[in-house]
C-alpha positions in Angstrom: 21.7 -8.8 5.7 19.0 -11.3 6.8 15.4 -10.1 6.9 14.3 -9.0 10.3 10.8 -7.6 9.7 8.6 -10.5 10.8 5.3 -9.5 9.2 3.6 -6.6 7.4 2.4 -5.5 10.9 4.5 -5.3 14.0 3.3 -4.6 17.6 4.4 -1.8 19.8 6.1 -4.3 22.1 8.1 -5.7 19.1 9.1 -2.2 18.0 10.2 -1.2 21.5 12.5 -4.3 21.6 14.0 -3.6 18.2 13.8 0.2 18.0 17.5 0.6 17.5 17.6 -1.9 14.7 15.1 -0.3 12.3 14.5 3.1 10.7 11.3 4.7 11.9 9.0 6.8 9.7 6.0 8.9 10.8 3.6 8.8 7.8 0.8 10.8 9.3 -1.5 12.4 6.7 -4.7 14.3 6.7 -6.5 16.4 4.1 -5.7 19.5 6.1 -2.4 20.8 4.7 0.5 20.6 7.2 -1.6 18.8 9.9 0.4 15.6 9.7 3.7 17.3 10.0 2.5 19.4 13.0 1.3 16.2 14.7 4.8 14.7 14.2 6.5 17.8 15.7 4.2 17.6 18.7 4.7 13.9 19.4 6.5 11.0 17.6 8.3 7.7 18.4 11.9 8.6 19.3 14.1 8.5 16.3 11.3 8.8 13.7 11.6 11.0 10.7 8.6 12.5 8.9 7.5 11.3 5.4 5.3 13.9 3.7 3.4 12.2 0.9 2.4 15.6 -0.5 6.1 16.5 -1.0 7.6 13.1 -1.9 5.4 12.9 -5.1 5.2 13.8 -8.7 5.1 17.6 -8.4 4.3 18.0 -12.1 1.1 16.0 -11.9 -2.2 17.9 -11.5 -3.4 15.1 -9.2 -2.5 15.1 -5.5 0.4 13.1 -4.2 1.0 10.9 -7.2 4.0 8.5 -6.9 7.4 10.1 -7.5 10.1 8.7 -9.8 12.4 6.1 -8.5 15.2 8.7 -8.4 13.1 11.1 -6.4 12.0 8.5 -3.9 15.6 7.3 -3.5 16.9 10.9 -2.9 14.1 11.6 -0.3 14.6 8.5 1.8 18.4 8.8 1.6 18.1 12.2 3.2 16.2 10.4 6.0 19.2 8.1 6.6 17.5 5.1 5.0 19.5 2.8 2.8 18.3 0.0 0.5 19.0 -2.7 3.1 17.6 -0.8 6.1 14.6 -2.4 7.8 11.8 0.2 8.1 8.8 0.5 10.4 6.1 3.1 9.5 3.4 4.4 11.8 0.9 7.3 11.8 -1.6 9.3 13.8 -3.9 9.4 10.8 -4.2 7.1 7.8 -0.9 7.7 6.0 1.3 4.7 7.1 -0.1 2.1 4.7 0.5 4.6 1.8 4.2 5.0 2.9 4.5 1.2 3.4 3.1 0.6 -0.1 5.5 3.2 -1.7 8.5 1.4 -0.2 7.3 -1.9 -1.6 6.4 -0.2 -4.9 10.1 0.7 -5.3 11.4 -2.7 -4.3 12.0 -2.2 -0.6 10.3 -5.1 1.0 11.8 -5.0 4.5 9.1 -2.6 5.7 6.2 -3.0 8.2 3.4 -0.9 9.7 3.1 -0.4 13.5 -0.3 -1.9 14.3 -2.4 0.7 16.0 0.0 3.5 15.2 1.2 6.2 17.7 -2.0 5.7 19.7 -1.1 2.1 20.5 2.6 3.1 21.2 1.5 5.8 23.7 -1.2 3.6 25.2 1.5 1.1 26.0 3.4 3.7 28.0 6.4 3.9 25.7 8.3 7.2 25.3 7.7 9.9 22.8 9.8 12.7 21.4 9.1 16.2 20.0 10.6 18.4 17.3 12.6 17.2 14.3 14.9 14.2 14.0 18.0 14.6 11.7 19.8 11.3 11.1 22.9 11.3 8.9 22.0 11.1 5.2 23.0 8.1 3.1 22.9 7.2 -0.6 19.9 5.0 -1.4 20.7 2.7 -4.3 18.6 0.2 -6.2 15.2 1.9 -6.2 13.2 0.4 -9.1 9.4 0.7 -9.5 7.6 -2.7 -9.6 4.9 -2.0 -12.2 2.5 -4.8 -11.1 1.9 -2.8 -7.9 0.7 0.3 -9.7 -2.5 0.8 -11.7 -3.4 3.7 -14.1 -6.6 4.9 -15.6 -6.1 2.7 -18.7 -5.9 -0.3 -16.4 -9.2 0.3 -14.7 -10.8 0.8 -18.1 -9.5 -2.4 -19.7 -8.4 -4.8 -16.9 -10.4 -7.9 -16.2 -9.1 -7.8 -12.6 -11.6 -7.0 -9.8 -11.6 -3.4 -8.6 -12.1 -2.7 -4.9 -12.9 0.8 -3.5 -12.0 1.7 0.1 -14.1 4.9 0.3 -17.1 5.2 2.6 -20.3 3.4 1.5 -22.0 6.8 1.1 -19.4 8.1 -1.3 -19.2 4.8 -3.2 -23.0 4.7 -3.7 -23.1 8.4 -4.7 -25.2 9.4 -1.7 -22.5 11.7 -0.3 -21.0 14.5 -2.4 -17.3 14.4 -3.1 -15.4 17.0 -1.2 -13.0 17.7 -4.1 -14.7 20.0 -6.7 -15.4 18.9 -10.2 -15.8 15.2 -9.4 -18.8 13.0 -10.3 -20.5 11.1 -7.4 -20.5 7.3 -7.4 -18.0 4.7 -8.4 -16.2 2.9 -11.2 -18.7 0.6 -12.9 -18.3 -3.0 -11.8 -16.2 -2.2 -8.7 -16.9 -3.4 -5.2 -16.8 -1.5 -1.9 -14.9 -2.3 1.3 -14.5 0.9 3.4 -11.1 0.9 5.0 -12.5 1.5 8.5 -14.0 -2.0 8.3 -10.5 -3.4 8.3 -9.7 -1.9 11.7 -10.8 -2.7 15.3 -13.0 0.2 16.4 -11.7 0.2 20.0 -8.0 -0.1 19.4 -7.4 1.1 15.8 -5.4 -2.1 15.2 -6.1 -4.2 12.1 -8.4 -7.1 12.4 -7.0 -10.7 12.4 -6.1 -12.5 9.2 -9.2 -14.8 9.2 -11.6 -11.9 9.6 -9.8 -9.8 6.9 -10.0 -12.6 4.4 -13.7 -13.1 5.1 -14.3 -9.4 4.4 -12.6 -9.7 1.0 -14.6 -12.8 0.3 -17.8 -11.0 1.3 -17.3 -8.5 -1.5 -16.2 -11.0 -4.1 -12.5 -10.2 -4.3 -10.1 -13.2 -4.5 -6.9 -11.8 -2.9 -5.0 -14.8 -4.2 -5.4 -13.4 -7.7 -4.4 -10.0 -9.1 -6.8 -7.2 -8.3 -7.0 -3.4 -8.2 -7.4 -1.2 -5.2 -8.8 2.3 -5.4 -10.1 5.1 -3.2 -10.3 9.0 -3.3 -6.7 9.8 -4.1 -4.6 6.6 -3.6 -4.1 6.8 0.2 -6.7 4.6 1.9 -6.6 2.2 -1.1 -3.2 1.1 0.5 -5.1 -0.1 3.6 -6.7 -2.7 1.3 -3.3 -3.8 -0.1 -1.9 -4.0 3.5 -4.9 -6.0 4.8 -4.6 -8.4 1.9 -1.0 -9.2 2.8 -1.9 -9.6 6.5 -4.6 -12.0 5.4 -2.1 -14.0 3.4 -3.2 -13.1 0.0 -1.0 -14.4 -2.8 -2.2 -12.0 -5.5 -0.4 -8.7 -5.9 -2.9 -5.8 -5.6 -2.2 -2.8 -7.9 -3.1 0.5 -6.3 -4.9 2.9 -8.7 -2.9 6.0 -7.9 -5.2 8.5 -9.5 -8.2 6.9 -7.9 -11.5 8.8 -7.9 -9.8 12.2 -8.1 -8.8 11.2 -11.6 -11.6 8.9 -12.6 -14.4 11.1 -11.3 -13.2 14.0 -13.3 -12.5 12.0 -16.5 -16.0 12.0 -17.9 -16.0 8.2 -18.1 -19.1 6.3 -17.1 -19.9 6.1 -13.4 -22.2 3.9 -11.4 -24.2 4.6 -8.2 -26.0 2.4 -5.7 -24.6 -0.5 -3.8 -22.8 -2.2 -6.6 -20.8 -5.1 -5.2 -20.7 -3.6 -1.7 -21.9 -6.8 0.0 -24.4 -5.0 2.1 
């Protein structure tokens, strides 16, 4: 089957024209348990299924929403009616779509894109919405295999020479804002740089900035996206915005998302840093 996903981001207009040719996933996520699913039930793109990153995860891990096994991922998306060759478009109402996009790519499913601007953009263009639950016929998903270069662990951030880029807010990165999860140190991984994920987005529309601007933002903080690097955040969710933005910007280096992120590192007792670090401002 030839590739039909044109880019890591697709527009609402493109999706409307191809809506019957792709599988649709609502990846809405917030720190309030159940809020993403509730938002999906109240309004979603017709045909979309809900992907809950707090359920499709390693349930045995003490850390939140860590990546599942390949078998668990395959079983979950198969129930959604998604096969290995199915083109997928993911969107959200709040910050989860890049994480779902990254998970598909992590398990070797590269025919996946994010709807630029999410449900807000879709609705703003006047396209239809649906409510309730979608139940496509299940299929057997075959061939899921984790691509290890896309995933970083604690040992990697301790020993790797690759740059580390943190997508948390500047206040959290610098240690000026207390972490909202208990038991975590304030600050950042020593030597890491800071690029808050909100800076990747257009304030008015919520769409991602253009490729030239995104590359300039990575250059500003000293991360060469044409070489390997590590993305981190609070718990591995907004770090995926950095990975997505790097692909939009044409980066040739594969970013490895540190899944445990600050929830793991900040509780590890390892050295932490405060202040601006390599935040570029």
